[in-house]
Amino acid sequence: MSVMAATAVVAPQAEASESWYLALLGFAEHFRTSSPPKIRLCVHCLQAVFQFKPSQRIEARTHLQLGSVLYHHTKNSELARQHLEKAWLISQQIPQFEDVKFEAASLLSELYCQENSVDAAKPLLRKAIQISQQTPYWHCRLLFQLAQLHTLEKDLVSACDLLGVGAEYARVVGSEYTRALFLLSKGMLLLMERKLQEVHPLLTLCGQIVENWQGNPIQKESLRVFFLVLQVTHYLDAGQVKSVKPCLKQLQQCIQTISTLHDDEILPSNPADLFHWLPKEHMCVLVYLVTVMHSMQAGYLEKAQKYTDKALMQLEKLKMLDSSPILSSFQVILLEHIIMCRLVTGHKATALQEISQVCQLCQQSPRLFSNHAAQLHTLLGLYCISVNCMDNAEAQFTTALRLTTHQELWTFIVTNLASVYIREGNRHQELYSLLERINPDHNFPVSSHCLRAAAFYIRGLFSFFQGRYNEAKRFLRETLKMSNAEDLNRLTACSLVLLGHIFYVLGNHRESNNMVVPAMQLASKIPDMSVQLWSSALLRDLNKACGNNIDAHEAAQMHQNFSQQLLQDHIEACSLPEHNLITWTDGSPPVQFQAQNGPTTSLASLL
């Protein structure tokens, strides 16, 4: 409900008895809700209230309404600020005027943040929190707001402290529901900070509160979704793709339950319970998103594609009616995952166009770009590897490393940069330095099972190129052991084909065949075009060496088909104007792209 509509309904008798006031308020609301809204006329009606020398209550409320209308519907933030500041100042002098007082404080601090005046917003919110302790709804809401402000400033310690205060306050006022919301929010921030020892007992407590709370079914299920999303992302961050499956299944069942429930209009009896974590439709997109993350890590790329399509379609519908910034964040994260899928499945041109789409979304929001710049350069680095532009790949990964403070992303980038140095073959000093920083046997920088398995693979690849085959086999068997334990299909396929290549070089054709055949089957299931290309070449050479001419011919035909597909996609990608993004390493993403005359990269690595 709008501030103005709420005012018309709940204006105290002293205000309601003024017929001129109700008439002006009615006209203002009529103009605001017209299609299209007539905001200038709405503002005129509200400004006319001051001509009647109204009481302080009406004056403060009208300043709030004007500030709200100007803030939400115009670009005149200076005038909006003046009205909100007056509303806040006047309302503090009036007893029992909480709705106007705290609405003004909340909206004014939001406006300050939008104007990058965070230092003005913080003391305002602190004062409002201090004087709102007898008003549970506003006290909780303002605590959430200040915690969010600290989070946006990356001051997660202060944010966690505030959420802890909120949880204790909610317990005291008898709101277990809002206590759970505060604790789950704190758990989310602790996960972001990687404070895993604090996260586990907190999530255990949250699980108990959620199960024991008896209230509105939609609120209960939304708490359960929040709880399960944290559990699933915790597992995925740890690279535990197999272990997460029961939680992910519960989450998917939970969102199906929510979609069958009808929103009850009955308001909770406790005003501190008047909160929602996310709208039902946003939760659906979020569950699609974590499903895509799981499918990507596990190597079920067709499933990832299916859920991405569903989520993006839902997002497009939602964005037509809702300008919430979280929807753009969901869209960018979905695109980041599907771009990685495209590069694996041999659709580089489509991946490049989607990278360009992420650039455009980031251009619309400085905060979005700040949060995703490192990921964007990482994706460009992966694209550069796929089209064999190794110098550009190195530049992109180096830029991404400069921009990230996220340990998992840092480790992922270093692992891929090491693969670039291995391919270049003449960067031994830099390569040794990188490999030492991601040594899976000693002080590995993150707890991710998946990234540690990948680090073993990179060691195996390097040993293979140096001709140290026994050492390579040790590393690759370690990768296989870890990837089999957690169903990391892509790493399993890559390790099998590289082991097959080592046995082929060593002349052990039977053992080589035992590795390459399952690698090919797994790569076809994923599907991973590069591993299919590599496996088919090995099968061709193996069968030829063993005198199996028919099988050798069949494998050669497969290799030729994969080569043609990759070559065609390579030429198409390098011919796109967006290919010039590979040279962008500084500042905001470029808006315009100049068309290429043709591909300028070597195709030799594909054939």
mmCIF file of C-alpha atoms in Angstrom, residues 204-346:
data_model
loop_
_atom_site.group_PDB
_atom_site.id
_atom_site.type_symbol
_atom_site.label_atom_id
_atom_site.label_comp_id
_atom_site.label_asym_id
_atom_site.label_seq_id
_atom_site.Cartn_x
_atom_site.Cartn_y
_atom_site.Cartn_z
ATOM 1 C CA THR A 204 21.409 -25.721 13.212
ATOM 2 C CA LEU A 205 19.560 -23.245 15.469
ATOM 3 C CA CYS A 206 17.730 -21.770 12.443
ATOM 4 C CA GLY A 207 16.632 -25.232 11.341
ATOM 5 C CA GLN A 208 15.099 -25.872 14.778
ATOM 6 C CA ILE A 209 13.316 -22.483 14.877
ATOM 7 C CA VAL A 210 11.898 -22.951 11.363
ATOM 8 C CA GLU A 211 10.598 -26.458 12.105
ATOM 9 C CA ASN A 212 9.057 -25.458 15.451
ATOM 10 C CA TRP A 213 7.397 -22.231 14.266
ATOM 11 C CA GLN A 214 3.656 -22.588 13.694
ATOM 12 C CA GLY A 215 2.249 -19.728 11.647
ATOM 13 C CA ASN A 216 1.258 -18.611 8.161
ATOM 14 C CA PRO A 217 2.146 -21.550 5.811
ATOM 15 C CA ILE A 218 3.669 -19.256 3.145
ATOM 16 C CA GLN A 219 5.859 -17.511 5.736
ATOM 17 C CA LYS A 220 6.938 -20.888 7.151
ATOM 18 C CA GLU A 221 7.803 -22.281 3.705
ATOM 19 C CA SER A 222 9.640 -19.080 2.741
ATOM 20 C CA LEU A 223 11.790 -19.448 5.891
ATOM 21 C CA ARG A 224 12.466 -23.041 4.863
ATOM 22 C CA VAL A 225 13.464 -21.908 1.345
ATOM 23 C CA PHE A 226 15.856 -19.297 2.823
ATOM 24 C CA PHE A 227 17.365 -21.958 5.126
ATOM 25 C CA LEU A 228 17.752 -24.544 2.321
ATOM 26 C CA VAL A 229 19.199 -21.976 -0.141
ATOM 27 C CA LEU A 230 21.934 -21.221 2.415
ATOM 28 C CA GLN A 231 22.629 -24.938 2.893
ATOM 29 C CA VAL A 232 22.756 -25.615 -0.867
ATOM 30 C CA THR A 233 25.038 -22.658 -1.642
ATOM 31 C CA HIS A 234 27.285 -23.689 1.266
ATOM 32 C CA TYR A 235 27.680 -27.168 -0.276
ATOM 33 C CA LEU A 236 28.228 -25.745 -3.761
ATOM 34 C CA ASP A 237 30.842 -23.287 -2.487
ATOM 35 C CA ALA A 238 32.606 -26.309 -0.985
ATOM 36 C CA GLY A 239 32.401 -28.054 -4.393
ATOM 37 C CA GLN A 240 30.351 -30.913 -2.914
ATOM 38 C CA VAL A 241 28.061 -31.609 -5.844
ATOM 39 C CA LYS A 242 26.972 -35.100 -4.755
ATOM 40 C CA SER A 243 26.516 -34.312 -1.029
ATOM 41 C CA VAL A 244 24.194 -31.388 -1.838
ATOM 42 C CA LYS A 245 21.606 -33.485 -3.686
ATOM 43 C CA PRO A 246 19.265 -34.262 -0.724
ATOM 44 C CA CYS A 247 19.160 -30.557 0.273
ATOM 45 C CA LEU A 248 18.588 -29.447 -3.319
ATOM 46 C CA LYS A 249 15.743 -31.957 -3.702
ATOM 47 C CA GLN A 250 14.128 -30.651 -0.478
ATOM 48 C CA LEU A 251 14.473 -27.076 -1.780
ATOM 49 C CA GLN A 252 12.818 -27.948 -5.103
ATOM 50 C CA GLN A 253 9.941 -29.690 -3.276
ATOM 51 C CA CYS A 254 9.602 -26.696 -0.965
ATOM 52 C CA ILE A 255 9.217 -24.220 -3.840
ATOM 53 C CA GLN A 256 6.579 -26.490 -5.419
ATOM 54 C CA THR A 257 4.661 -26.412 -2.121
ATOM 55 C CA ILE A 258 4.849 -22.604 -1.991
ATOM 56 C CA SER A 259 3.577 -22.258 -5.565
ATOM 57 C CA THR A 260 0.395 -24.178 -4.574
ATOM 58 C CA LEU A 261 -0.304 -22.010 -1.506
ATOM 59 C CA HIS A 262 -2.533 -18.942 -1.724
ATOM 60 C CA ASP A 263 -1.390 -15.677 -0.170
ATOM 61 C CA ASP A 264 -3.479 -15.069 2.940
ATOM 62 C CA GLU A 265 -4.454 -11.465 3.452
ATOM 63 C CA ILE A 266 -4.773 -12.058 7.216
ATOM 64 C CA LEU A 267 -2.207 -9.832 8.927
ATOM 65 C CA PRO A 268 -0.079 -11.415 11.690
ATOM 66 C CA SER A 269 -1.164 -10.505 15.225
ATOM 67 C CA ASN A 270 2.425 -9.609 16.151
ATOM 68 C CA PRO A 271 3.519 -6.436 14.282
ATOM 69 C CA ALA A 272 7.135 -7.701 14.372
ATOM 70 C CA ASP A 273 6.030 -10.538 12.023
ATOM 71 C CA LEU A 274 5.134 -8.145 9.183
ATOM 72 C CA PHE A 275 8.097 -9.133 6.986
ATOM 73 C CA HIS A 276 8.646 -11.219 3.881
ATOM 74 C CA TRP A 277 12.055 -12.519 2.867
ATOM 75 C CA LEU A 278 11.373 -12.535 -0.902
ATOM 76 C CA PRO A 279 8.238 -12.523 -3.068
ATOM 77 C CA LYS A 280 7.138 -16.011 -4.140
ATOM 78 C CA GLU A 281 8.080 -15.331 -7.790
ATOM 79 C CA HIS A 282 11.614 -14.230 -6.823
ATOM 80 C CA MET A 283 12.052 -17.408 -4.759
ATOM 81 C CA CYS A 284 11.140 -19.511 -7.816
ATOM 82 C CA VAL A 285 13.864 -17.799 -9.875
ATOM 83 C CA LEU A 286 16.364 -18.256 -7.039
ATOM 84 C CA VAL A 287 15.655 -21.998 -6.877
ATOM 85 C CA TYR A 288 16.129 -22.252 -10.667
ATOM 86 C CA LEU A 289 19.411 -20.367 -10.202
ATOM 87 C CA VAL A 290 20.884 -22.692 -7.563
ATOM 88 C CA THR A 291 19.736 -25.675 -9.684
ATOM 89 C CA VAL A 292 21.684 -24.211 -12.631
ATOM 90 C CA MET A 293 24.743 -23.731 -10.381
ATOM 91 C CA HIS A 294 24.522 -27.382 -9.326
ATOM 92 C CA SER A 295 24.035 -28.673 -12.891
ATOM 93 C CA MET A 296 26.990 -26.594 -14.124
ATOM 94 C CA GLN A 297 29.338 -27.908 -11.422
ATOM 95 C CA ALA A 298 28.161 -31.501 -11.856
ATOM 96 C CA GLY A 299 28.498 -31.343 -15.644
ATOM 97 C CA TYR A 300 24.806 -31.797 -16.520
ATOM 98 C CA LEU A 301 24.958 -29.001 -19.072
ATOM 99 C CA GLU A 302 21.717 -29.740 -20.938
ATOM 100 C CA LYS A 303 19.871 -29.621 -17.606
ATOM 101 C CA ALA A 304 21.618 -26.316 -16.808
ATOM 102 C CA GLN A 305 20.463 -24.966 -20.171
ATOM 103 C CA LYS A 306 16.855 -26.082 -19.537
ATOM 104 C CA TYR A 307 16.635 -24.407 -16.123
ATOM 105 C CA THR A 308 18.409 -21.266 -17.358
ATOM 106 C CA ASP A 309 15.835 -20.886 -20.139
ATOM 107 C CA LYS A 310 12.993 -21.270 -17.618
ATOM 108 C CA ALA A 311 14.544 -18.792 -15.186
ATOM 109 C CA LEU A 312 15.328 -16.163 -17.853
ATOM 110 C CA MET A 313 11.789 -16.399 -19.227
ATOM 111 C CA GLN A 314 10.392 -15.880 -15.703
ATOM 112 C CA LEU A 315 12.792 -12.967 -15.158
ATOM 113 C CA GLU A 316 11.705 -11.223 -18.349
ATOM 114 C CA LYS A 317 8.072 -11.366 -17.186
ATOM 115 C CA LEU A 318 8.948 -10.118 -13.694
ATOM 116 C CA LYS A 319 11.130 -7.243 -14.963
ATOM 117 C CA MET A 320 8.189 -5.863 -16.954
ATOM 118 C CA LEU A 321 6.375 -5.200 -13.649
ATOM 119 C CA ASP A 322 9.164 -5.014 -11.082
ATOM 120 C CA SER A 323 12.332 -2.899 -11.106
ATOM 121 C CA SER A 324 13.902 -4.635 -8.078
ATOM 122 C CA PRO A 325 17.740 -4.681 -8.459
ATOM 123 C CA ILE A 326 17.862 -8.296 -7.242
ATOM 124 C CA LEU A 327 16.263 -9.419 -10.534
ATOM 125 C CA SER A 328 19.183 -7.972 -12.525
ATOM 126 C CA SER A 329 21.605 -9.736 -10.147
ATOM 127 C CA PHE A 330 19.799 -13.040 -10.722
ATOM 128 C CA GLN A 331 19.924 -12.454 -14.486
ATOM 129 C CA VAL A 332 23.675 -11.733 -14.484
ATOM 130 C CA ILE A 333 24.491 -14.810 -12.347
ATOM 131 C CA LEU A 334 22.359 -17.036 -14.614
ATOM 132 C CA LEU A 335 24.100 -15.659 -17.707
ATOM 133 C CA GLU A 336 27.542 -16.164 -16.109
ATOM 134 C CA HIS A 337 26.769 -19.852 -15.607
ATOM 135 C CA ILE A 338 25.217 -20.459 -19.008
ATOM 136 C CA ILE A 339 28.180 -18.716 -20.715
ATOM 137 C CA MET A 340 30.510 -21.285 -19.112
ATOM 138 C CA CYS A 341 28.177 -24.053 -20.347
ATOM 139 C CA ARG A 342 28.255 -22.661 -23.918
ATOM 140 C CA LEU A 343 32.066 -22.593 -23.949
ATOM 141 C CA VAL A 344 32.168 -26.260 -22.905
ATOM 142 C CA THR A 345 29.498 -27.404 -25.374
ATOM 143 C CA GLY A 346 31.205 -25.632 -28.307
#
